[in-house]
């Protein structure tokens, strides 16, 4: 039997959040954490609430805090998550909790939208695609794969302090994804919108984002590139 | 109940819905998307290998007519040729638009979009050998496409109702569709979303099967709503089983693996597809490959202690190709199969993947029914595009890479047509209070019911019935047993009990409503599969092993009110090319 401790909170009935323990029969299988949640919801308590969709690590719905570390429940096996025979599951830290493991991601999405995450190029498009060399395209690798799961931003102390003013690792990764795109012409405008003490420079290189990214991406590195661009622009 | 009004409402925030929304939002009409998940969590995100289209990058002489020929043949001749012609000819424009929006396609040395070979592709109408026609962003094409569409909807200020769930269609006294009842999942508030044009882009329903590549959210919500509203469903017996679902987990491994040179082996290490499809081999149609795999397993040449799967060999391609062209596959295989494809083959088995059937539509996305004379008739106010629609470009078997093209081309076409209609003026009478209450009746009943069974065991039972009785190979007797079980299950599903009655983010309530949608979809599938007594495309009958063009070169239509099946003609009259006549389908 697996000992699972779940963060519970229903705003309609609970005055405060609490931890609820479940003893779950996994038949000794090395399930993914999401499978365990599905088991609990089906067999133990139907009111347990969490988000999930693709169950294969590409949709970004089930970012959770498992034994203290952010990750995607659907691709985190018990063998990796369980410590000392126990699994403690909490919502992603730093964002308001709506219910149980579901957090309000509005601030996170607002920071994403702030960086104008779409290609900008006012020159008339050709009749076919805009050409881009494999080398230019390679600049986008490690950037475009972000799934907006928020594991990174919600593990970032700077984002916890200033979620409204520091864009955060996920938003900045996307900011750089467009700065790095040979087809985008809005570089100057993008940089000027980021050029303040908070948007980028609140990153202190703690690298929690890199440590937790379920897709193996490196927001700190991207932020470093943006810093360099901002500093070069200033001189 | 509060009413919110829009010019156009799109239900579903996947590729089709967001492409339709983008078109409408760009035209300045008041547009809303209702999506039960944040849009980038929609199942389009899981599409891997690419989007097939004759953009003449890999081959400068490529021709959309060759793509059309392949698609007609792939459909086993019940794809509508006018719709396939539209999709294949308009396709390049739709792809270039996506690139201009920023989609990060992989590139050739010339800087053009990278294209890879996929199953069922040929040059020169089947005479010129294997084509490479699938445009790719590594093996994350769906993710790249979905994020690009969401980003451009942000740019165009589309209104999103994220984590809202559409419950049922609202129809006025003229039987026109005038919006939907929807729940805000976060607060539990129920509203009437009124619209002059309601577009279903709700995706597939792979969760009717126990083993599927589909996301948890693919529960046939559009099919359920349509069938309850008396809209017919077309070709529902046609379900694609993808050859390469990871054994045990069900997660997808793209056909692009075989496009890049991978192949399937049995327990003897034999490349068995050489026996079943001597020319195309592992790149034959998906239905052909899936059946061949099942035959290998049934004849005792399967792998593993139970001999119940085969293997996909990729290691000979080398680490560099695998990490650059198929990085996502390497990741999935390591996570879910505990196998590193650089070193070992991946255990795979045919897995439910795609619903070829759906709501019948014309090329403008207008939903169709049949009038008393048996002629096609447009349902005012209702549109469908993407997997929930059956326009029909896939017929009895979809080619790999054609689903993303379908959703982009027909999402766009629906948007264009609605834009034109709105400009010309759409006059639909308002729904009465009684009409709105009728649409809310199912939800109301669920909310007040005291007794009933729990959702999870009922869903499990449904999935097992479909898996066991309506799989890759089907027989009449066994399907009739399955239908009898469904008859018993219907009442229990209708009376599912809601254990949790709270308002805030109540996913139990949503799961109950989804289960009823799954059931409607499954029942339509079952009844029509039993009725079509021939083998065609993905529908393989052991008791009727031959294709029967005399009786079944047609669509099936399922009518929910009396559970009857009728036939509808296939379109054989494309506008700019000669008709592709049915012939024996070999690869």
Coordinates of N, CA, C and O in Angstrom, one line a residue, chain B residues 228-357:
Chain B
X228 N -28.2 13.9 -29.1 CA -29.3 14.2 -28.2 C -30.3 15.2 -28.9 O -31.4 15.2 -28.7
X229 N -29.7 16.1 -29.8 CA -30.5 17.1 -30.5 C -31.1 16.6 -31.8 O -31.7 17.3 -32.5
X230 N -30.9 15.3 -32.0 CA -31.5 14.7 -33.2 C -30.7 14.9 -34.5 O -31.2 14.6 -35.6
X231 N -29.4 15.3 -34.4 CA -28.6 15.5 -35.6 C -28.0 14.1 -35.9 O -27.6 13.3 -35.0
X232 N -28.1 13.7 -37.2 CA -27.5 12.3 -37.5 C -26.0 12.3 -37.4 O -25.3 13.3 -37.4
X233 N -25.5 11.1 -37.3 CA -24.0 10.9 -37.2 C -23.7 10.0 -38.4 O -24.3 9.0 -38.7
X234 N -22.5 10.3 -39.1 CA -22.1 9.7 -40.3 C -20.9 8.8 -40.1 O -19.9 9.3 -39.4
X235 N -20.9 7.6 -40.7 CA -19.7 6.7 -40.7 C -19.1 6.4 -39.4 O -17.9 6.4 -39.2
X236 N -20.0 6.3 -38.4 CA -19.5 6.1 -37.0 C -18.8 4.7 -36.8 O -18.2 4.5 -35.7
X237 N -19.0 3.8 -37.7 CA -18.3 2.5 -37.5 C -16.8 2.6 -37.8 O -16.0 1.7 -37.6
X238 N -16.4 3.8 -38.4 CA -15.0 3.9 -38.9 C -14.1 4.5 -37.8 O -14.1 5.7 -37.7
X239 N -13.5 3.7 -37.1 CA -12.5 4.1 -36.1 C -11.1 3.6 -36.5 O -10.9 2.5 -36.8
X240 N -10.2 4.6 -36.4 CA -8.8 4.2 -36.8 C -8.1 3.6 -35.6 O -8.0 4.3 -34.5
X241 N -7.5 2.5 -35.8 CA -6.6 1.9 -34.8 C -5.2 2.2 -35.3 O -4.7 1.7 -36.3
X242 N -4.4 3.1 -34.5 CA -3.1 3.4 -34.9 C -2.2 2.2 -34.7 O -2.2 1.7 -33.6
X243 N -1.3 1.9 -35.7 CA -0.5 0.7 -35.5 C 0.4 0.8 -34.3 O 0.7 -0.1 -33.6
X244 N 0.9 2.0 -34.0 CA 2.0 2.1 -33.0 C 1.6 2.9 -31.8 O 2.0 4.1 -31.6
X245 N 0.7 2.3 -31.0 CA 0.5 2.8 -29.6 C 1.5 2.1 -28.7 O 1.8 0.9 -28.9
X246 N 2.1 2.7 -27.7 CA 3.1 2.0 -26.9 C 2.4 1.0 -26.1 O 1.3 1.2 -25.4
X247 N 2.9 -0.3 -26.1 CA 2.3 -1.4 -25.5 C 2.1 -1.1 -24.0 O 3.1 -0.7 -23.3
X248 N 0.9 -1.3 -23.5 CA 0.7 -1.1 -22.0 C 0.2 0.3 -21.7 O -0.7 0.5 -20.9
X249 N 0.8 1.3 -22.3 CA 0.5 2.7 -21.9 C -0.5 3.3 -22.9 O -1.3 4.2 -22.5
X250 N -0.5 2.9 -24.2 CA -1.4 3.4 -25.2 C -1.0 4.7 -25.8 O -1.6 5.2 -26.7
X251 N 0.1 5.3 -25.3 CA 0.5 6.6 -25.8 C 1.1 6.4 -27.3 O 1.6 5.3 -27.6
X252 N 0.9 7.4 -28.1 CA 1.2 7.3 -29.5 C 2.7 7.4 -29.8 O 3.4 8.2 -29.2
X253 N 3.1 6.6 -30.8 CA 4.4 6.8 -31.4 C 4.1 7.1 -32.9 O 3.5 6.3 -33.6
X254 N 4.6 8.2 -33.3 CA 4.2 8.7 -34.7 C 4.6 7.8 -35.8 O 5.6 7.1 -35.8
X255 N 3.7 7.8 -36.9 CA 4.0 7.1 -38.1 C 5.3 7.7 -38.7 O 5.9 7.0 -39.5
X256 N 5.6 8.9 -38.4 CA 6.9 9.5 -38.8 C 8.1 8.6 -38.5 O 9.1 8.7 -39.2
X257 N 8.0 7.8 -37.5 CA 9.1 6.9 -37.2 C 9.4 5.9 -38.4 O 10.5 5.7 -38.7
X258 N 8.3 5.4 -38.9 CA 8.4 4.6 -40.1 C 8.7 5.4 -41.3 O 9.4 5.0 -42.2
X259 N 8.2 6.7 -41.4 CA 8.5 7.6 -42.5 C 10.0 7.8 -42.5 O 10.6 8.0 -43.6
X260 N 10.7 7.9 -41.3 CA 12.1 8.2 -41.3 C 12.9 6.9 -41.5 O 14.2 7.0 -41.4
X261 N 12.3 5.8 -41.7 CA 13.0 4.6 -42.0 C 12.9 3.4 -40.9 O 13.5 2.4 -41.1
X262 N 12.1 3.7 -39.9 CA 11.9 2.6 -38.9 C 11.0 1.5 -39.5 O 10.3 1.8 -40.5
X263 N 11.0 0.3 -38.9 CA 10.0 -0.7 -39.4 C 9.6 -1.6 -38.2 O 10.3 -1.7 -37.2
X264 N 8.5 -2.4 -38.5 CA 8.0 -3.3 -37.5 C 8.6 -4.7 -37.6 O 8.8 -5.1 -38.7
X265 N 8.8 -5.3 -36.5 CA 9.3 -6.7 -36.5 C 8.5 -7.5 -35.5 O 8.0 -7.1 -34.5
X266 N 8.4 -8.9 -35.9 CA 7.7 -9.8 -35.0 C 8.8 -10.5 -34.1 O 9.9 -10.0 -34.0
X267 N 8.4 -11.5 -33.4 CA 9.3 -12.1 -32.4 C 10.5 -12.7 -33.0 O 11.5 -12.9 -32.4
X268 N 10.4 -13.1 -34.3 CA 11.5 -13.7 -35.0 C 12.5 -12.6 -35.6 O 13.4 -12.9 -36.3
X269 N 12.1 -11.3 -35.3 CA 12.9 -10.2 -35.9 C 12.6 -10.0 -37.4 O 13.3 -9.2 -38.0
X270 N 11.5 -10.6 -37.9 CA 11.2 -10.5 -39.3 C 10.4 -9.2 -39.5 O 9.5 -8.8 -38.8
X271 N 10.8 -8.5 -40.6 CA 10.1 -7.3 -41.1 C 8.8 -7.8 -41.8 O 8.8 -7.9 -43.0
X272 N 7.8 -8.1 -41.0 CA 6.6 -8.8 -41.6 C 5.8 -8.0 -42.6 O 5.1 -8.6 -43.4
X273 N 5.9 -6.7 -42.5 CA 5.1 -5.9 -43.5 C 5.4 -6.2 -44.9 O 4.7 -5.9 -45.8
X274 N 6.6 -6.7 -45.2 CA 7.0 -7.1 -46.5 C 6.1 -8.1 -47.1 O 5.9 -8.2 -48.3
X275 N 5.5 -9.0 -46.2 CA 4.6 -10.0 -46.7 C 3.2 -9.4 -47.0 O 2.6 -9.9 -48.0
X276 N 2.8 -8.5 -46.2 CA 1.4 -8.0 -46.3 C 1.3 -6.8 -47.4 O 0.2 -6.7 -48.0
X277 N 2.3 -6.0 -47.5 CA 2.3 -4.9 -48.4 C 3.7 -4.8 -49.1 O 4.5 -4.0 -48.7
X278 N 3.9 -5.6 -50.1 CA 5.2 -5.7 -50.7 C 5.8 -4.4 -51.2 O 7.0 -4.2 -51.2
X279 N 5.0 -3.5 -51.7 CA 5.5 -2.2 -52.2 C 5.7 -1.2 -51.1 O 6.8 -0.7 -50.9
X280 N 4.6 -0.8 -50.4 CA 4.7 0.2 -49.4 C 5.3 -0.3 -48.1 O 5.7 0.5 -47.3
X281 N 5.2 -1.6 -47.9 CA 5.7 -2.2 -46.6 C 5.1 -1.5 -45.4 O 3.9 -1.4 -45.2
X282 N 6.0 -0.9 -44.5 CA 5.5 -0.3 -43.3 C 4.8 1.0 -43.5 O 4.2 1.5 -42.5
X283 N 4.8 1.5 -44.7 CA 4.1 2.7 -45.0 C 2.8 2.5 -45.8 O 2.3 3.3 -46.5
X284 N 2.2 1.3 -45.6 CA 0.9 1.1 -46.2 C -0.1 1.8 -45.3 O 0.2 2.5 -44.3
X285 N -1.4 1.8 -45.7 CA -2.4 2.5 -44.9 C -2.4 2.0 -43.5 O -2.1 0.9 -43.3
X286 N -2.9 2.9 -42.6 CA -2.8 2.5 -41.2 C -3.7 1.3 -40.9 O -3.4 0.4 -40.0
X287 N -4.9 1.2 -41.6 CA -5.8 0.0 -41.3 C -5.1 -1.2 -41.7 O -5.1 -2.3 -41.0
X288 N -4.3 -1.2 -42.9 CA -3.7 -2.4 -43.4 C -2.6 -2.8 -42.4 O -2.4 -4.0 -42.0
X289 N -1.8 -1.9 -41.9 CA -0.7 -2.2 -41.0 C -1.2 -2.7 -39.7 O -0.7 -3.7 -39.2
X290 N -2.3 -2.1 -39.2 CA -2.8 -2.5 -37.9 C -3.3 -3.9 -38.0 O -3.1 -4.7 -37.1
X291 N -4.1 -4.2 -39.1 CA -4.6 -5.6 -39.2 C -3.4 -6.6 -39.3 O -3.5 -7.7 -38.8
X292 N -2.4 -6.2 -40.1 CA -1.3 -7.2 -40.2 C -0.6 -7.5 -38.9 O -0.2 -8.6 -38.6
X293 N -0.5 -6.4 -38.1 CA 0.1 -6.6 -36.7 C -0.8 -7.6 -35.9 O -0.3 -8.5 -35.3
X294 N -2.1 -7.4 -35.9 CA -3.0 -8.3 -35.2 C -2.9 -9.7 -35.7 O -2.8 -10.7 -34.9
X295 N -2.8 -9.9 -37.0 CA -2.6 -11.2 -37.6 C -1.3 -11.9 -37.1 O -1.3 -13.1 -36.7
X296 N -0.3 -11.1 -37.1 CA 1.0 -11.7 -36.6 C 0.9 -12.2 -35.1 O 1.3 -13.2 -34.8
X297 N 0.2 -11.3 -34.3 CA 0.0 -11.7 -32.9 C -0.9 -12.9 -32.8 O -0.6 -13.9 -32.1
X298 N -2.0 -13.0 -33.6 CA -2.9 -14.1 -33.5 C -2.3 -15.4 -34.0 O -2.6 -16.5 -33.5
X299 N -1.3 -15.3 -34.9 CA -0.7 -16.5 -35.5 C 0.5 -16.9 -34.7 O 1.3 -17.7 -35.1
X300 N 0.7 -16.2 -33.5 CA 1.8 -16.7 -32.6 C 3.1 -16.1 -32.8 O 4.1 -16.6 -32.3
X301 N 3.2 -15.0 -33.6 CA 4.5 -14.4 -33.8 C 4.7 -13.1 -33.1 O 5.5 -12.3 -33.4
X302 N 3.8 -12.9 -32.1 CA 3.9 -11.7 -31.3 C 5.1 -11.7 -30.3 O 5.6 -12.8 -30.0
X303 N 5.5 -10.6 -29.8 CA 6.6 -10.5 -28.9 C 6.2 -10.6 -27.4 O 5.0 -10.4 -27.1
X304 N 7.2 -10.7 -26.5 CA 6.9 -10.7 -25.1 C 6.4 -12.0 -24.6 O 6.0 -12.9 -25.4
X305 N 6.4 -12.2 -23.3 CA 6.0 -13.5 -22.6 C 4.5 -13.9 -23.1 O 4.3 -15.1 -23.1
X306 N 3.7 -12.9 -23.3 CA 2.3 -13.2 -23.7 C 2.1 -13.2 -25.2 O 1.0 -13.4 -25.7
X307 N 3.2 -12.9 -26.0 CA 3.1 -12.8 -27.4 C 2.0 -11.8 -27.9 O 1.4 -12.1 -28.9
X308 N 1.8 -10.7 -27.2 CA 0.7 -9.9 -27.5 C 1.0 -8.5 -28.0 O 0.3 -7.5 -27.9
X309 N 2.2 -8.3 -28.6 CA 2.6 -7.1 -29.2 C 3.7 -7.3 -30.2 O 4.2 -8.5 -30.3
X310 N 4.0 -6.3 -31.0 CA 5.2 -6.4 -31.9 C 6.1 -5.3 -31.6 O 5.9 -4.5 -30.6
X311 N 7.2 -5.2 -32.3 CA 8.2 -4.1 -32.0 C 8.5 -3.2 -33.1 O 8.5 -3.6 -34.3
X312 N 8.8 -2.0 -32.8 CA 9.1 -0.9 -33.8 C 10.6 -0.7 -33.7 O 11.1 -0.2 -32.6
X313 N 11.3 -1.0 -34.7 CA 12.8 -0.9 -34.7 C 13.2 0.4 -35.3 O 12.9 0.8 -36.4
X314 N 14.0 1.1 -34.5 CA 14.5 2.5 -34.9 C 16.0 2.6 -34.7 O 16.6 3.5 -35.3
X315 N 16.6 1.7 -34.0 CA 18.0 1.9 -33.6 C 19.0 2.0 -34.8 O 20.0 2.7 -34.7
X316 N 18.6 1.4 -35.9 CA 19.5 1.4 -37.1 C 19.6 2.8 -37.7 O 20.4 3.1 -38.5
X317 N 18.6 3.7 -37.3 CA 18.7 5.1 -37.8 C 19.8 5.9 -37.2 O 20.1 7.0 -37.8
X318 N 20.3 5.5 -36.1 CA 21.3 6.3 -35.4 C 20.8 7.3 -34.5 O 19.8 7.9 -34.7
X319 N 21.6 7.6 -33.5 CA 21.2 8.6 -32.5 C 21.0 10.0 -33.0 O 20.1 10.7 -32.6
X320 N 21.8 10.4 -34.0 CA 21.7 11.7 -34.5 C 20.3 12.0 -35.1 O 19.7 13.0 -34.8
X321 N 19.9 11.1 -36.0 CA 18.6 11.2 -36.7 C 17.5 11.2 -35.6 O 16.6 12.0 -35.7
X322 N 17.6 10.2 -34.7 CA 16.5 10.1 -33.7 C 16.4 11.3 -32.8 O 15.3 11.8 -32.6
X323 N 17.5 11.9 -32.4 CA 17.5 13.0 -31.5 C 17.1 14.3 -32.3 O 16.5 15.2 -31.7
X324 N 17.3 14.4 -33.6 CA 17.0 15.6 -34.3 C 15.6 15.5 -34.9 O 14.8 16.5 -34.8
X325 N 15.2 14.4 -35.4 CA 13.9 14.3 -36.1 C 12.8 13.7 -35.2 O 11.7 14.0 -35.4
X326 N 13.2 12.9 -34.2 CA 12.2 12.3 -33.4 C 12.5 12.4 -31.9 O 12.4 11.4 -31.1
X327 N 12.8 13.6 -31.4 CA 13.2 13.8 -30.0 C 12.1 13.4 -29.0 O 12.3 12.9 -28.0
X328 N 10.8 13.8 -29.4 CA 9.7 13.6 -28.5 C 9.4 12.1 -28.4 O 9.0 11.6 -27.3
X329 N 9.7 11.3 -29.5 CA 9.4 9.9 -29.4 C 10.4 9.2 -28.5 O 10.1 8.3 -27.7
X330 N 11.7 9.7 -28.6 CA 12.7 9.1 -27.7 C 12.3 9.3 -26.2 O 12.4 8.4 -25.4
X331 N 11.8 10.6 -25.9 CA 11.4 10.9 -24.6 C 10.2 10.0 -24.1 O 10.2 9.4 -23.0
X332 N 9.1 9.9 -25.0 CA 8.0 9.1 -24.7 C 8.3 7.6 -24.4 O 7.8 7.0 -23.5
X333 N 9.2 7.1 -25.3 CA 9.5 5.7 -25.2 C 10.3 5.4 -23.9 O 10.1 4.4 -23.3
X334 N 11.2 6.3 -23.6 CA 11.9 6.1 -22.3 C 11.0 6.2 -21.1 O 11.1 5.4 -20.2
X335 N 10.0 7.1 -21.2 CA 9.1 7.3 -20.0 C 8.1 6.2 -19.9 O 7.9 5.7 -18.8
X336 N 7.5 5.8 -21.0 CA 6.3 4.9 -21.0 C 6.7 3.5 -21.3 O 5.9 2.6 -20.9
X337 N 7.7 3.2 -22.1 CA 8.0 1.8 -22.4 C 9.3 1.4 -21.7 O 9.7 0.2 -21.8
X338 N 10.0 2.3 -21.1 CA 11.3 2.1 -20.4 C 12.3 1.5 -21.4 O 13.0 0.6 -21.1
X339 N 12.2 2.0 -22.6 CA 13.1 1.5 -23.7 C 13.7 2.7 -24.3 O 13.0 3.7 -24.6
X340 N 15.0 2.7 -24.6 CA 15.7 3.7 -25.3 C 15.8 3.3 -26.8 O 16.5 2.4 -27.1
X341 N 15.0 4.0 -27.6 CA 14.9 3.6 -29.0 C 16.2 3.7 -29.8 O 16.4 3.1 -30.8
X342 N 17.2 4.4 -29.2 CA 18.5 4.4 -29.8 C 19.2 3.1 -29.7 O 20.0 2.7 -30.6
X343 N 18.8 2.3 -28.7 CA 19.4 1.0 -28.5 C 18.5 -0.2 -28.8 O 18.9 -1.2 -29.2
X344 N 17.2 0.0 -28.4 CA 16.3 -1.2 -28.5 C 15.0 -0.8 -29.2 O 14.6 0.3 -29.2
X345 N 14.3 -1.8 -29.8 CA 13.0 -1.5 -30.4 C 11.9 -1.3 -29.4 O 12.0 -1.7 -28.2
X346 N 10.9 -0.5 -29.8 CA 9.8 -0.1 -28.9 C 8.7 -1.1 -29.0 O 8.2 -1.4 -30.1
X347 N 8.2 -1.6 -27.9 CA 7.0 -2.5 -28.0 C 5.7 -1.7 -28.3 O 5.4 -0.7 -27.7
X348 N 5.0 -2.2 -29.4 CA 3.8 -1.4 -29.8 C 2.7 -2.3 -30.1 O 2.9 -3.5 -30.4
X349 N 1.5 -1.8 -30.2 CA 0.3 -2.5 -30.4 C -0.8 -1.6 -31.0 O -0.8 -0.4 -30.7
X350 N -1.6 -2.1 -32.0 CA -2.7 -1.2 -32.5 C -3.6 -0.6 -31.4 O -4.0 -1.4 -30.6
X351 N -3.8 0.7 -31.4 CA -4.5 1.4 -30.4 C -5.5 2.4 -31.0 O -5.1 3.1 -31.9
X352 N -6.7 2.4 -30.4 CA -7.7 3.4 -30.9 C -7.2 4.8 -31.0 O -6.6 5.3 -30.0
X353 N -7.4 5.4 -32.1 CA -6.7 6.7 -32.3 C -7.6 7.8 -32.9 O -7.4 9.0 -32.5
X354 N -8.5 7.5 -33.8 CA -9.2 8.6 -34.5 C -10.6 8.2 -35.0 O -10.7 7.0 -35.4
X355 N -11.5 9.1 -34.9 CA -12.9 8.9 -35.3 C -13.0 9.5 -36.7 O -13.1 10.7 -36.8
X356 N -13.1 8.6 -37.7 CA -13.3 9.1 -39.1 C -14.7 9.7 -39.2 O -14.9 10.5 -40.0
X357 N -15.7 9.1 -38.5 CA -17.1 9.5 -38.6 C -17.3 10.8 -37.8 O -16.4 11.4 -37.3

